[in-house]
Amino acid sequence: MPEPQVIIITGASRGIGHAIATHLLKAGHKVVLTARSPEKLEELQKEYPSQVRYLAADMTLPDTPYQLKELTLLHFHHINAVIINHGALSPMTRVANSSIDDWKALFDANFFSALALAKETIPYLRETKGRLIFTSSGAATGAYTAWGAYGTSKAALNHLSKHIAVEEPDITSVAVSPGRVDTDMQKELREKGKAEMAPKDHEAFSKEFEAGTLVRPEQSGGVIANLAVSAKPELAGQYFKWNAPELAEYQLS
């Protein structure tokens, strides 16, 4: 069995993040988790007391990335990987109807907080020749009506991953689209997106849910978890869909 890794995971209390954490813990790795709600994090720590530390915090607060890094080093002494998984979808409004302040708030949540954590942990990832995995979105490369803020924030995240790959040759930085996953975010777009989204797009998302064909968090979360443990350096700077052929060896059998 490979040596246990020390991995930071953001947005770990539900959906993809919780699936990633569970996958890594079952494999014997050590994780430092963060989310705004502590209940699920507490449950994981009780189940895996020697493997879990957590910080209940808002990633958009300026001190949170530093606190997360310090907590990790205090208990586990090094960092092998960081999975930047937190994010928000709203505001779902067309550009003409949008608020610049709402866009700024979303970029704080989806991009600038991710940048802050990456910057905080890069020196320690250099030491371990570690991995930085970003949970991206298909909206980073495609466009949906009323998803402008979300899509452009994820596109910025992809480009950040590319820049880190160029600037930090000892760190493997990869962005992954998890697909249309059965999470609270999908529920949000079904319930709140109808007023602003193009009808064909809203209908397509709703039909996938009704047909039971949405991706399970464990499927794409498992890929992201495996990349955090063993992503090969040649993947650095690239963006993949979770089920891309290039990631076949990281996909669950």
Coordinates of C-alpha atoms in Angstrom, one line a residue:
M1 CA 0.0 0.0 0.0
P2 CA 1.4 3.4 -0.9
E3 CA 2.5 5.8 1.9
P4 CA -0.5 7.8 3.3
Q5 CA -0.8 11.3 1.8
V6 CA -1.7 14.5 3.6
I7 CA -4.4 16.3 1.6
I8 CA -6.4 19.5 2.1
I9 CA -9.9 19.4 0.8
T10 CA -12.2 22.5 0.6
G11 CA -16.0 22.3 0.3
A12 CA -15.8 18.9 2.1
S13 CA -19.1 18.8 4.0
R14 CA -21.4 17.6 1.1
G15 CA -21.6 16.4 -2.5
I16 CA -18.3 15.9 -4.4
G17 CA -16.1 17.2 -1.5
H18 CA -17.6 14.8 1.0
A19 CA -17.2 11.9 -1.5
I20 CA -13.6 12.9 -2.1
A21 CA -12.9 12.9 1.6
T22 CA -14.6 9.6 2.2
H23 CA -12.7 7.9 -0.7
L24 CA -9.3 9.1 0.6
L25 CA -10.0 8.2 4.3
K26 CA -11.0 4.7 3.3
A27 CA -7.7 4.4 1.5
G28 CA -5.9 5.4 4.6
H29 CA -4.9 8.9 3.8
K30 CA -4.9 11.9 6.2
V31 CA -7.1 14.9 5.3
V32 CA -7.7 18.4 6.5
L33 CA -11.2 19.4 5.7
T34 CA -13.0 22.8 5.5
A35 CA -16.5 23.9 4.9
R36 CA -18.8 26.5 6.5
S37 CA -21.0 23.8 8.2
P38 CA -19.1 21.6 10.7
E39 CA -21.6 18.7 11.3
K40 CA -20.4 16.4 8.5
L41 CA -16.8 17.2 9.2
E42 CA -17.3 16.3 12.8
E43 CA -18.8 13.0 11.8
L44 CA -15.8 12.1 9.6
Q45 CA -13.4 13.0 12.4
K46 CA -15.3 10.8 14.9
E47 CA -15.1 7.9 12.4
Y48 CA -11.4 8.5 11.5
P49 CA -10.0 10.3 14.5
S50 CA -6.3 9.9 13.7
Q51 CA -6.8 10.8 10.0
V52 CA -9.0 13.9 10.1
R53 CA -8.6 17.5 11.2
Y54 CA -11.1 20.2 10.1
L55 CA -11.7 23.9 10.1
A56 CA -15.3 25.2 9.9
A57 CA -14.8 28.5 8.1
D58 CA -15.7 30.6 5.1
M59 CA -13.1 30.3 2.4
T60 CA -13.7 33.9 1.3
L61 CA -12.5 35.3 4.7
P62 CA -8.9 36.5 4.3
D63 CA -7.4 34.5 7.2
T64 CA -9.0 31.1 6.2
P65 CA -6.3 29.9 3.8
Y66 CA -3.5 30.7 6.3
Q67 CA -5.4 29.0 9.1
L68 CA -6.0 25.9 7.0
K69 CA -2.4 25.6 6.0
E70 CA -1.3 26.1 9.7
L71 CA -3.7 23.5 10.9
T72 CA -2.4 21.0 8.4
L73 CA 1.3 21.6 9.3
L74 CA 0.6 21.6 13.0
H75 CA -1.0 18.1 13.0
F76 CA 0.5 16.4 9.9
H77 CA 3.7 18.4 9.3
H78 CA 3.6 18.5 5.5
I79 CA 1.2 18.8 2.5
N80 CA 1.1 16.4 -0.4
A81 CA -1.9 17.7 -2.2
V82 CA -4.6 20.4 -2.1
I83 CA -8.1 19.8 -3.6
I84 CA -9.8 23.1 -4.3
N85 CA -13.4 22.0 -4.5
H86 CA -15.5 24.8 -2.9
G87 CA -17.7 27.1 -5.0
A88 CA -21.0 28.7 -5.6
L89 CA -23.4 28.9 -8.6
S90 CA -25.5 32.0 -8.0
P91 CA -26.1 34.7 -9.2
M92 CA -27.9 33.1 -12.2
T93 CA -28.7 36.2 -14.2
R94 CA -28.1 37.4 -17.7
V95 CA -25.2 39.8 -18.1
A96 CA -27.6 42.7 -18.9
N97 CA -29.5 42.1 -15.7
S98 CA -26.6 41.4 -13.5
S99 CA -25.0 43.2 -10.5
I100 CA -21.3 43.8 -10.6
D101 CA -21.2 43.4 -6.8
D102 CA -22.8 40.0 -7.2
W103 CA -20.2 39.0 -9.7
K104 CA -17.4 40.2 -7.4
A105 CA -18.8 38.1 -4.6
L106 CA -19.0 35.0 -6.8
F107 CA -15.4 35.6 -7.9
D108 CA -14.3 35.9 -4.3
A109 CA -16.0 32.5 -3.6
N110 CA -14.9 30.6 -6.7
F111 CA -11.6 32.2 -7.7
F112 CA -9.9 34.6 -5.3
S113 CA -10.3 32.3 -2.3
A114 CA -8.9 29.4 -4.5
L115 CA -6.0 31.7 -5.5
A116 CA -5.3 32.6 -1.9
L117 CA -5.1 28.9 -0.8
A118 CA -3.0 28.0 -3.8
K119 CA -0.6 30.8 -3.0
E120 CA -0.5 29.8 0.7
T121 CA 0.3 26.2 0.0
I122 CA 2.6 26.3 -3.0
P123 CA 5.9 26.5 -1.0
Y124 CA 4.9 23.3 0.8
L125 CA 3.7 21.5 -2.3
R126 CA 7.1 22.3 -3.9
E127 CA 8.8 20.4 -1.0
T128 CA 6.7 17.3 -1.6
K129 CA 6.5 17.5 -5.4
G130 CA 2.8 17.6 -4.7
R131 CA -0.5 18.0 -6.5
L132 CA -3.0 20.8 -6.8
I133 CA -6.4 19.7 -8.1
F134 CA -9.1 22.2 -9.0
T135 CA -12.8 21.2 -9.3
S136 CA -13.8 23.0 -12.5
S137 CA -16.9 22.8 -14.6
G138 CA -18.0 22.2 -18.2
A139 CA -19.3 25.8 -17.9
A140 CA -15.6 26.9 -18.0
T141 CA -15.5 26.0 -21.7
G142 CA -19.1 26.2 -22.7
A143 CA -21.7 28.9 -22.2
Y144 CA -25.2 28.7 -20.7
T145 CA -27.6 31.6 -20.5
A146 CA -27.5 33.2 -17.0
W147 CA -24.3 31.3 -16.0
G148 CA -21.9 34.1 -16.9
A149 CA -20.5 34.7 -13.5
Y150 CA -20.1 31.0 -12.7
G151 CA -18.7 30.0 -16.0
T152 CA -16.1 32.8 -16.2
S153 CA -15.0 32.2 -12.6
K154 CA -14.4 28.5 -13.5
A155 CA -12.6 29.5 -16.7
A156 CA -10.3 31.7 -14.6
L157 CA -9.7 28.7 -12.3
N158 CA -8.6 26.6 -15.3
H159 CA -6.2 29.4 -16.4
L160 CA -4.8 29.7 -12.9
S161 CA -4.1 25.9 -13.0
K162 CA -2.2 26.4 -16.3
H163 CA -0.1 29.3 -14.9
I164 CA 0.8 27.3 -11.8
A165 CA 1.9 24.4 -14.0
V166 CA 4.2 26.8 -16.0
E167 CA 5.6 28.5 -12.9
E168 CA 5.9 25.5 -10.6
P169 CA 7.5 22.5 -12.4
D170 CA 7.6 20.5 -9.2
I171 CA 3.8 20.8 -8.7
T172 CA 1.3 18.9 -10.8
S173 CA -1.7 21.2 -11.2
V174 CA -4.8 19.8 -12.9
A175 CA -8.4 21.1 -13.4
V176 CA -11.2 18.6 -13.6
S177 CA -14.8 19.0 -14.7
P178 CA -16.9 16.6 -12.5
G179 CA -19.8 16.5 -15.0
R180 CA -23.4 17.0 -14.1
V181 CA -23.4 15.7 -10.6
D182 CA -26.4 14.9 -8.3
T183 CA -25.6 17.6 -5.7
D184 CA -27.3 20.6 -4.1
M185 CA -25.9 22.8 -6.9
Q186 CA -28.0 20.8 -9.4
K187 CA -31.0 21.2 -7.2
E188 CA -30.4 24.9 -7.0
L189 CA -30.3 25.3 -10.8
R190 CA -33.5 23.3 -11.2
E191 CA -35.3 25.3 -8.6
K192 CA -33.9 28.8 -9.2
G193 CA -32.6 28.8 -12.8
K194 CA -35.9 28.5 -14.7
A195 CA -36.6 32.2 -14.7
E196 CA -33.3 33.2 -16.3
M197 CA -31.8 30.1 -18.1
A198 CA -32.7 29.3 -21.7
P199 CA -35.7 26.9 -21.5
K200 CA -33.9 24.2 -23.5
D201 CA -30.9 24.2 -21.1
H202 CA -33.1 24.2 -18.0
E203 CA -35.2 21.3 -19.4
A204 CA -32.1 19.3 -20.3
F205 CA -30.7 19.5 -16.7
S206 CA -34.1 18.7 -15.3
K207 CA -34.6 15.7 -17.6
E208 CA -31.2 14.2 -16.6
F209 CA -32.3 14.4 -12.9
E210 CA -35.7 12.8 -13.6
A211 CA -34.1 10.0 -15.7
G212 CA -31.6 9.3 -12.9
T213 CA -28.6 9.8 -15.2
L214 CA -26.7 12.5 -13.3
V215 CA -23.2 11.6 -12.2
R216 CA -22.9 10.3 -8.7
P217 CA -20.6 12.3 -6.4
E218 CA -18.6 9.1 -5.8
Q219 CA -17.8 8.7 -9.5
S220 CA -16.2 12.0 -10.3
G221 CA -15.1 12.5 -6.7
G222 CA -13.2 9.3 -6.9
V223 CA -11.3 10.5 -9.9
I224 CA -10.4 13.8 -8.2
A225 CA -9.3 11.9 -5.1
N226 CA -7.1 9.5 -7.1
L227 CA -5.5 12.5 -9.0
A228 CA -4.7 14.1 -5.7
V229 CA -2.8 11.0 -4.6
S230 CA -1.0 10.1 -7.8
A231 CA -1.5 12.5 -10.8
K232 CA 1.4 12.2 -13.2
P233 CA 3.4 15.3 -14.0
E234 CA 2.5 15.1 -17.7
L235 CA -1.0 16.0 -16.7
A236 CA 0.1 19.4 -15.3
G237 CA -1.7 22.5 -16.7
Q238 CA -4.4 20.5 -18.4
Y239 CA -8.2 20.5 -18.0
F240 CA -10.1 17.2 -18.3
K241 CA -13.7 16.0 -18.0
W242 CA -13.7 13.5 -15.2
N243 CA -14.4 10.5 -17.5
A244 CA -11.9 11.5 -20.2
P245 CA -9.8 8.7 -21.7
E246 CA -6.7 10.4 -20.5
L247 CA -7.9 9.8 -16.9
A248 CA -8.9 6.2 -17.3
E249 CA -6.3 4.9 -14.8
Y250 CA -7.8 7.3 -12.1
Q251 CA -11.4 6.2 -12.7
L252 CA -13.2 3.7 -10.4
S253 CA -13.7 0.3 -11.8

